[in-house]
PDB file of C-alpha atoms in Angstrom:
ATOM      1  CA  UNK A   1      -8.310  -7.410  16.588  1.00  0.00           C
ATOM      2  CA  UNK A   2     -11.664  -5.932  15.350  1.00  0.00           C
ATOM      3  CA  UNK A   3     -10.005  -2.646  12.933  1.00  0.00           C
ATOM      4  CA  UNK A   4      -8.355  -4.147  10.123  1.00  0.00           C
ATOM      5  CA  UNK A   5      -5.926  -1.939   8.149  1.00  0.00           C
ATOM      6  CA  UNK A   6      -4.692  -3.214   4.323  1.00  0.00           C
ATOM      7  CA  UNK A   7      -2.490  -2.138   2.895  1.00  0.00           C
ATOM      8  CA  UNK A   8      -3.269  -1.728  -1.064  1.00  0.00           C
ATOM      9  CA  UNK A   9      -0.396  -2.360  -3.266  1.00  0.00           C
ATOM     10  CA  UNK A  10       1.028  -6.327  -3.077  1.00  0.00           C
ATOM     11  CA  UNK A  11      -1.575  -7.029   0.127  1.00  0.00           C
ATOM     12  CA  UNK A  12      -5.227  -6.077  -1.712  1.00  0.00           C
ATOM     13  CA  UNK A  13      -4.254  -6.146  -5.136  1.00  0.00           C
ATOM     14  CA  UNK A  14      -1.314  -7.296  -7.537  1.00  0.00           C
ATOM     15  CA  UNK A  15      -0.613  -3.559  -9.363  1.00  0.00           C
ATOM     16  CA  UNK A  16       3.063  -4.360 -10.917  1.00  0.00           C
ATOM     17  CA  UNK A  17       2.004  -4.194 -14.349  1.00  0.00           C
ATOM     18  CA  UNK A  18       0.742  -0.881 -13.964  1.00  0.00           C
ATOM     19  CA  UNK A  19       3.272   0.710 -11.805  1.00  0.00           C
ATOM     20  CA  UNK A  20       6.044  -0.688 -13.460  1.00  0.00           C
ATOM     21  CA  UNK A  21       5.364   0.862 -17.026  1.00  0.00           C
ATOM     22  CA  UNK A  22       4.760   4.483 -15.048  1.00  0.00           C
ATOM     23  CA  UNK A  23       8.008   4.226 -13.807  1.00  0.00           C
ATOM     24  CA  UNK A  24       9.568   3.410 -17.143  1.00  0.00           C
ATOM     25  CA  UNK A  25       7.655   6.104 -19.011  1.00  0.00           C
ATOM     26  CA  UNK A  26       8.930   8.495 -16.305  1.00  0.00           C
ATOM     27  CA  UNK A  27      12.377   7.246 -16.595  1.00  0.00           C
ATOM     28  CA  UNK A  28      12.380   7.993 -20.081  1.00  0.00           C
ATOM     29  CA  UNK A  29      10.134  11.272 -19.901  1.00  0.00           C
ATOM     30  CA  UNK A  30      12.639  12.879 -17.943  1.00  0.00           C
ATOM     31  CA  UNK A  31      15.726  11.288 -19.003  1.00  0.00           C
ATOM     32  CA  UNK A  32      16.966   9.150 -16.382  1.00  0.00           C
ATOM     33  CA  UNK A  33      19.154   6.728 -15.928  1.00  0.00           C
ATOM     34  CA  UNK A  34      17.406   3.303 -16.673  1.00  0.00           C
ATOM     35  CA  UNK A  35      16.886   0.336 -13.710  1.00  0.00           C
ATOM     36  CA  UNK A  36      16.900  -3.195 -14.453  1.00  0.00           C
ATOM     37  CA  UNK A  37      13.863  -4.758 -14.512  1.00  0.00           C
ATOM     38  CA  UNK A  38      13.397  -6.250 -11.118  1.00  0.00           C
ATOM     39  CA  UNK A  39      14.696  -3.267  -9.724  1.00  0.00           C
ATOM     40  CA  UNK A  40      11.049  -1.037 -10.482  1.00  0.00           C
ATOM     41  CA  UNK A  41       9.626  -3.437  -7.781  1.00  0.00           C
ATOM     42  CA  UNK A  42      11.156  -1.401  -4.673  1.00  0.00           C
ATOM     43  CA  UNK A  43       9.014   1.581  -5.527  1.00  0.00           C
ATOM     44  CA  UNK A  44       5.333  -0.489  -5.346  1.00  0.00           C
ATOM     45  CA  UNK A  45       4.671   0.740  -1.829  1.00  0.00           C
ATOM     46  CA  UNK A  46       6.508   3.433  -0.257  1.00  0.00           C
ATOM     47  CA  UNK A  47       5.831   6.912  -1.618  1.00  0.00           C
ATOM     48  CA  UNK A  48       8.044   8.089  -5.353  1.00  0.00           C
ATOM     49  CA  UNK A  49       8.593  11.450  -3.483  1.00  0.00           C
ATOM     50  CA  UNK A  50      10.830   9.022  -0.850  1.00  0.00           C
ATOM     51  CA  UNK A  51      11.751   6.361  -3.476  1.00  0.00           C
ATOM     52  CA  UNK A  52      13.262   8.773  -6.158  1.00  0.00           C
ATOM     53  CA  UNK A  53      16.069  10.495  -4.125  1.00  0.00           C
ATOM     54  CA  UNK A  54      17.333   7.334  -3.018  1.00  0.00           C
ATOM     55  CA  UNK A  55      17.541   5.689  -6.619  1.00  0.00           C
ATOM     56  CA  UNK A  56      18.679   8.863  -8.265  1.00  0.00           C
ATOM     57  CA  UNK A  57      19.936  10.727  -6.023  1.00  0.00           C
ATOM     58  CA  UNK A  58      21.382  13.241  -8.852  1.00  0.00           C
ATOM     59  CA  UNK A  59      18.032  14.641  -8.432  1.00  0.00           C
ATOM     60  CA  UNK A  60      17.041  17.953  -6.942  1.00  0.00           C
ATOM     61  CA  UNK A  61      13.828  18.428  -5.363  1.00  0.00           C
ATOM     62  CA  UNK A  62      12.174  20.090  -8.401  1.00  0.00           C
ATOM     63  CA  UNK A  63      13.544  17.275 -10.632  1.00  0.00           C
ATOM     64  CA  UNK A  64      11.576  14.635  -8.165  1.00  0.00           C
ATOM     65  CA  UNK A  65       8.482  17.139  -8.664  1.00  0.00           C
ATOM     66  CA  UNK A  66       8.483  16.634 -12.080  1.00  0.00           C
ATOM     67  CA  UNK A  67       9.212  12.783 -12.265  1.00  0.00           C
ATOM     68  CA  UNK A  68       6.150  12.262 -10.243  1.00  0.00           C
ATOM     69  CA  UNK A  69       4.423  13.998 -12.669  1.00  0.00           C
ATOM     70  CA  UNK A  70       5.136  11.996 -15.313  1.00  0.00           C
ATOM     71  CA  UNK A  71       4.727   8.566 -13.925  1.00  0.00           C
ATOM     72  CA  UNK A  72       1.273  10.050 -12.671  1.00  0.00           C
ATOM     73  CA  UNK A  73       0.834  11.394 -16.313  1.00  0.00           C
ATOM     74  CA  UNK A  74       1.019   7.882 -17.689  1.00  0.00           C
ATOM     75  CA  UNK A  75      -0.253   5.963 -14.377  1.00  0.00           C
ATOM     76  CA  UNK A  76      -3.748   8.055 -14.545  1.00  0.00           C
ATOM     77  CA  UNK A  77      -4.170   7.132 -17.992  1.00  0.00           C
ATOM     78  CA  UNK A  78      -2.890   4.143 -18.629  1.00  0.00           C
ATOM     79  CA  UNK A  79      -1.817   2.124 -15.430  1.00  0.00           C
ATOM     80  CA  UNK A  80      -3.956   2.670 -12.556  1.00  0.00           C
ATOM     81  CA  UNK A  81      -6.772  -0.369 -13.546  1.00  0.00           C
ATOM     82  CA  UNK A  82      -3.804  -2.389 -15.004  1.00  0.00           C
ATOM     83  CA  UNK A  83      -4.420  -4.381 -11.527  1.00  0.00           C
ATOM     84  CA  UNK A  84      -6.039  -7.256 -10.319  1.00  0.00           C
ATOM     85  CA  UNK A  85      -7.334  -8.677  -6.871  1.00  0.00           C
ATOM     86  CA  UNK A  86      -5.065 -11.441  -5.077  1.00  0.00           C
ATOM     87  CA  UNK A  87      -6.545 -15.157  -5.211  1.00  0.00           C
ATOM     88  CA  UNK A  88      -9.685 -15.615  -2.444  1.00  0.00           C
ATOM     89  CA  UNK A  89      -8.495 -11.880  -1.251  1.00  0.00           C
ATOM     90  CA  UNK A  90     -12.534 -10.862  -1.500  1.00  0.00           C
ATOM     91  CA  UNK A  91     -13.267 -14.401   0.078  1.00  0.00           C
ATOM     92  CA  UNK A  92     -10.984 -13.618   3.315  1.00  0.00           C
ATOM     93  CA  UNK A  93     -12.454  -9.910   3.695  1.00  0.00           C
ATOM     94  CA  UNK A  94     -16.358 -11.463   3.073  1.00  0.00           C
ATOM     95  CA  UNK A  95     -14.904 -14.132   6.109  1.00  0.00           C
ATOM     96  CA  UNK A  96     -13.676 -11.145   8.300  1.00  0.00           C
ATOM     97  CA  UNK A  97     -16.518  -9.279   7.952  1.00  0.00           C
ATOM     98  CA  UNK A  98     -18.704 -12.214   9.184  1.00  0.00           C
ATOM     99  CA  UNK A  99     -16.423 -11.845  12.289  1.00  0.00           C
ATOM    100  CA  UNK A 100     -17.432  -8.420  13.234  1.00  0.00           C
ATOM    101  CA  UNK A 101     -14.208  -7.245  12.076  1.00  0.00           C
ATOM    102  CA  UNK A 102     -14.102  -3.599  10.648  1.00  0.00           C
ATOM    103  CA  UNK A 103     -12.219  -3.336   7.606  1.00  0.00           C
ATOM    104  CA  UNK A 104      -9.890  -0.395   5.826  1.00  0.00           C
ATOM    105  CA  UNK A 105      -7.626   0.002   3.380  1.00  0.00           C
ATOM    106  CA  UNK A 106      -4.531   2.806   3.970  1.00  0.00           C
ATOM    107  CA  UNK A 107      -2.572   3.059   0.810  1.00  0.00           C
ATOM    108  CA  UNK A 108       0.365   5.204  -0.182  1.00  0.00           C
ATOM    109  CA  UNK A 109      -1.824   5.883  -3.010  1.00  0.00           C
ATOM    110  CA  UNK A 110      -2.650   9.628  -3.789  1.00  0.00           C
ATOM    111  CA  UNK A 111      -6.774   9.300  -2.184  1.00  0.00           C
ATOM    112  CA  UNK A 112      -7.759  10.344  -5.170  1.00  0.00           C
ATOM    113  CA  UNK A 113      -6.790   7.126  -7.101  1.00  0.00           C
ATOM    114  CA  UNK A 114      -7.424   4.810  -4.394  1.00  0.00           C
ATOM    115  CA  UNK A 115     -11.085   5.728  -4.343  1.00  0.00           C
ATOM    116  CA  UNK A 116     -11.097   4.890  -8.248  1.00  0.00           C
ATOM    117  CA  UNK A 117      -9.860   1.839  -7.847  1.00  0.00           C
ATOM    118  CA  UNK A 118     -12.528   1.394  -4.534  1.00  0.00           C
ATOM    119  CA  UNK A 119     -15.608   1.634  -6.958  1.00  0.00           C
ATOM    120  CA  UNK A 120     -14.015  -0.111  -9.707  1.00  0.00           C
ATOM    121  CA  UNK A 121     -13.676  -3.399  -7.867  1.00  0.00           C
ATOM    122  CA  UNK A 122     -16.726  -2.367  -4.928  1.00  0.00           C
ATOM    123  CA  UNK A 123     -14.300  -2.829  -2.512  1.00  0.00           C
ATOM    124  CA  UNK A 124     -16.914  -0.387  -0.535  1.00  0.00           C
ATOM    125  CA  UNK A 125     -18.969  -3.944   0.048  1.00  0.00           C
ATOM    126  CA  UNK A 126     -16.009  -4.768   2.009  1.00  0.00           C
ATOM    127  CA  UNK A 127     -14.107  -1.698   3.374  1.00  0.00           C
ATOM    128  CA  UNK A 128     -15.294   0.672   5.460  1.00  0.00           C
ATOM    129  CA  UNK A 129     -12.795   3.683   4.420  1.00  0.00           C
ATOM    130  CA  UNK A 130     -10.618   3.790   2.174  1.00  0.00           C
ATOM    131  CA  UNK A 131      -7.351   6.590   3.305  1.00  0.00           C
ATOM    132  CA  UNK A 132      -4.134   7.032   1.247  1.00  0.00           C
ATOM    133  CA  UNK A 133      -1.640   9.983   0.533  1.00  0.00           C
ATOM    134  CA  UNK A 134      -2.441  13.175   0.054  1.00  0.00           C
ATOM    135  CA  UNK A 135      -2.956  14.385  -3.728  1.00  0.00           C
ATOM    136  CA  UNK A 136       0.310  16.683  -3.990  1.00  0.00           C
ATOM    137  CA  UNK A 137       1.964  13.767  -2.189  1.00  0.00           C
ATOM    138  CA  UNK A 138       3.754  16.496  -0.127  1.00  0.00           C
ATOM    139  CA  UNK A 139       1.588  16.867   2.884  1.00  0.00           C
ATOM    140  CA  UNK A 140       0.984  13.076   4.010  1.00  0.00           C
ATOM    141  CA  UNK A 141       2.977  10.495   2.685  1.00  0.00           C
ATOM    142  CA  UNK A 142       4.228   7.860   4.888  1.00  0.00           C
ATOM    143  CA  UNK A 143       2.633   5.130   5.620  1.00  0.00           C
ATOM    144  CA  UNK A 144       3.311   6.429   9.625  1.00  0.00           C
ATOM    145  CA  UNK A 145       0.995   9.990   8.584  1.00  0.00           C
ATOM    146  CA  UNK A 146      -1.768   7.927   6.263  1.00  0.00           C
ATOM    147  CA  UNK A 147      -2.378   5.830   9.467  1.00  0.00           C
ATOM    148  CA  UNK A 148      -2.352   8.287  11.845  1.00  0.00           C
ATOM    149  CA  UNK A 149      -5.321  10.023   9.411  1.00  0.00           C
ATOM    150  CA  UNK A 150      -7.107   6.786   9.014  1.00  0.00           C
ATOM    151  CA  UNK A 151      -7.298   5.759  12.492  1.00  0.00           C
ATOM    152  CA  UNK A 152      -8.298   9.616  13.642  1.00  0.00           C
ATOM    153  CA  UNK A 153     -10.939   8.965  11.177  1.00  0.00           C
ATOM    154  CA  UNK A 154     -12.351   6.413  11.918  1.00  0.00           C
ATOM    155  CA  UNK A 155     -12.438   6.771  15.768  1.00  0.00           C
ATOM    156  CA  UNK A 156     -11.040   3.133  16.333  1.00  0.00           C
ATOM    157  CA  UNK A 157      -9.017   1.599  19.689  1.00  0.00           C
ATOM    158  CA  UNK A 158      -5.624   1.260  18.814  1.00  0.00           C
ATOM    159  CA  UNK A 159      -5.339  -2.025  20.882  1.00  0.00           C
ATOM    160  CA  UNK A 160      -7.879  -3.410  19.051  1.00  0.00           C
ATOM    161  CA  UNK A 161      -6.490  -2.742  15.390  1.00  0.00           C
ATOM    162  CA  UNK A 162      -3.527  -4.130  13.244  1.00  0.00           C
ATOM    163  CA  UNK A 163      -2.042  -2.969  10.171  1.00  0.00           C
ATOM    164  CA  UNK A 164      -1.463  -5.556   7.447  1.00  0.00           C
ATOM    165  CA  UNK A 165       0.787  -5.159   4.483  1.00  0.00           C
ATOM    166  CA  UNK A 166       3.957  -6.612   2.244  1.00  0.00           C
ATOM    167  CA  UNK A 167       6.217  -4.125   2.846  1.00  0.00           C
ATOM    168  CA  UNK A 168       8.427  -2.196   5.342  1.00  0.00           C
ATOM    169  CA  UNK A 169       6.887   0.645   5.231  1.00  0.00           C
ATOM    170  CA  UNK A 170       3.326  -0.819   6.268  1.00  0.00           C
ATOM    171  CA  UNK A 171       5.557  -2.297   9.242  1.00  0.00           C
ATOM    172  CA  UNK A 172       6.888   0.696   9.992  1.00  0.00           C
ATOM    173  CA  UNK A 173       3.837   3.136  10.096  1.00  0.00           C
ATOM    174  CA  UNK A 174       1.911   0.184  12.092  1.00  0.00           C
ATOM    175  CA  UNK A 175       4.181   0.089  14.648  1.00  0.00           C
ATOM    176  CA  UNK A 176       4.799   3.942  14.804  1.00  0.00           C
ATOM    177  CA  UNK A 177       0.669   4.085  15.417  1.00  0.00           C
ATOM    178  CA  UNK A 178       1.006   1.616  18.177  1.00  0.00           C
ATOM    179  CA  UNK A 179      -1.303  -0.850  16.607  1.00  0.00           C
ATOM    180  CA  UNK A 180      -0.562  -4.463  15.661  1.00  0.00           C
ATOM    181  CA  UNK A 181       1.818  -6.213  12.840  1.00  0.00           C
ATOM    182  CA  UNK A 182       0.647  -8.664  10.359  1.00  0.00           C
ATOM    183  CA  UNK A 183       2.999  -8.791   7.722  1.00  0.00           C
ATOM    184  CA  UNK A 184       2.471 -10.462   3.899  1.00  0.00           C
ATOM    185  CA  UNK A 185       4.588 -12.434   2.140  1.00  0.00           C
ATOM    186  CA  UNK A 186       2.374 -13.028  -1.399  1.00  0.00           C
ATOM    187  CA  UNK A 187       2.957  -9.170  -2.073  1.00  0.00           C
ATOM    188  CA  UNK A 188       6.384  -7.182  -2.958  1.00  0.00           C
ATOM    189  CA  UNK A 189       8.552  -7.492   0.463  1.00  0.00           C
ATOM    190  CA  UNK A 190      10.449 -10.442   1.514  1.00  0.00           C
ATOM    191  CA  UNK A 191       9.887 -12.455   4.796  1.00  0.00           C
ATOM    192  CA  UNK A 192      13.588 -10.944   5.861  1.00  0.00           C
ATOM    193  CA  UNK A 193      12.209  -6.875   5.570  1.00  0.00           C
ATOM    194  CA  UNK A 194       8.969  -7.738   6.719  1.00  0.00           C
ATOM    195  CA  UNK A 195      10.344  -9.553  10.510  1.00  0.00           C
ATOM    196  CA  UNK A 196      13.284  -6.958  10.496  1.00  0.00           C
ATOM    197  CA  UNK A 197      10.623  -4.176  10.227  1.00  0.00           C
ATOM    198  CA  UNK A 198       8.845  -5.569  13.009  1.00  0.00           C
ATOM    199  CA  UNK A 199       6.082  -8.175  12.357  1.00  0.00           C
ATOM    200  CA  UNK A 200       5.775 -10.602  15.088  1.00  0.00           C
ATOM    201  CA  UNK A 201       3.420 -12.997  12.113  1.00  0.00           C
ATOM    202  CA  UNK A 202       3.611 -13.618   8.416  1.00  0.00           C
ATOM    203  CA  UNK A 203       1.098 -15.428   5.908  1.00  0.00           C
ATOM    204  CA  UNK A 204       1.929 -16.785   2.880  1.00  0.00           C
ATOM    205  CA  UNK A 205      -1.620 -16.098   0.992  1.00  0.00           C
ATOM    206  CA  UNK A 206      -4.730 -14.119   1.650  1.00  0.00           C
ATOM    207  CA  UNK A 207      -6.580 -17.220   2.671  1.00  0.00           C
ATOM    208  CA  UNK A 208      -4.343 -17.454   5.458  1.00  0.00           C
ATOM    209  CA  UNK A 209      -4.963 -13.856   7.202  1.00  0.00           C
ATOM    210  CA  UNK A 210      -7.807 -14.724   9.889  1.00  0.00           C
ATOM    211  CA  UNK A 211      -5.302 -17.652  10.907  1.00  0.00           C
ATOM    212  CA  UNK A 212      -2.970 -15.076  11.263  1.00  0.00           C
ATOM    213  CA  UNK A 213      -4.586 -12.361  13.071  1.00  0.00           C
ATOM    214  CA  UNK A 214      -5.710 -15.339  15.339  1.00  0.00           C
ATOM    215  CA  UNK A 215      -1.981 -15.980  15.689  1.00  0.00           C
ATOM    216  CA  UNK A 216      -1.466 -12.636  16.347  1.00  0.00           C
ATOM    217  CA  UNK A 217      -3.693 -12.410  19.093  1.00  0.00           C
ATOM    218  CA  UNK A 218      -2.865 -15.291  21.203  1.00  0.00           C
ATOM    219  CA  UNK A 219       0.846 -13.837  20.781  1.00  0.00           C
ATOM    220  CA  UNK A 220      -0.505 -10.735  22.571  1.00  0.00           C
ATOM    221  CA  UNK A 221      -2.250 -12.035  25.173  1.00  0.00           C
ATOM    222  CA  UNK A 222       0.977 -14.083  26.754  1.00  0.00           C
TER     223      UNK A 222
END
């Protein structure tokens, strides 16, 4: 693999603190019915406009509208540097980099935001684009449509890229794009949802990605 595709939320960075407390101003902004506290953790990754009918399904699709606006009310404000880098994650990309691989980040992040969060760290040193959700988070939302932008993009071989990321979602999108599964365990998805999505490889910490991409490719070649 030379085009390397993160996924932001629980595979770059560790954003729950931030995310979390958007969702519960939004839940009681607009009245809703409250979640237990480990329950917030299903929404870090797939897009709210996907995650909110499913939770609360009471809720029309002007209702949705209008919770997104209020978690992004509080989230641009408040929670969107309430985030910090995984463990040796900077390490691994400054070791992938030295191995000719390219590197990206697509996010279900509104672009906007992600490139905020790009220059606050200088993941730019790192990543050569940096693709996530459309701003209404209407037009491109999936994981499946942010890929299919980034790797238009960026001109890449699809049998020479992977997409790498904690959740289902990343999976799914990867797979849909005909490009290669690495899934992440350190993040917010299990081992179980990442293999039942479709990675063929899982790492337990950043350090361990070139091992498996490596993995990965020998897999590939059989």
């Amino acid at each position: 693999m030379a085009n390397l595709f993160f996924d932001f939320d629980g595979t770059v960075a560790d954003s729950e603190v931030g995310i979390v407390a958007g969702l519960k101003y939004m839940v009681q902004d607009r009245g809703l019915r409250p979640l237990d506290n480990s329950a917030y953790t299903q929404f870090i990754g797939p897009a709210l406009i996907d995650m909110l009918p499913k939770v609360w399904p009471e809720l029309d699709d002007i209702e949705v509208k209008r919770a997104i606006d209020a978690f992004h009310h509080y989230y641009e404000e408040e929670g969107l540097y309430q985030v910090e880098l995984y463990p040796n994650f900077l390490d691994t990309m400054a070791k992938l980099k030295q191995q000719d691989n390219q590197l990206y980040i697509a996010s279900a992040k509104p672009e906007t935001m992600l490139h905020r969060l790009v220059k606050h760290f200088s993941l730019d040193q790192y990543f050569a684009g940096a693709y996530g959700a459309s701003d209404d988070e209407e037009t491109r939302v999936t994981k499946t449509d942010i890929l299919t932008y980034a790797l238009k993009d960026s001109q890449v071989a699809l049998d020479q890229s992977a997409m790498i990321g904690d959740r289902a979602n990343d999976m799914i999108g990867g797979k849909a794009n005909h490009v290669q599964l690495l899934g992440v365990t350190y993040g917010f998805g299990s081992a179980k949802e990442l293999k039942e999505a479709g990675a063929k490889v899982l790492v337990d910490q950043p350090a361990d990605i070139p091992a498996g991409l490596a993995k990965l490719a020998k897999i590939n070649a059989k």
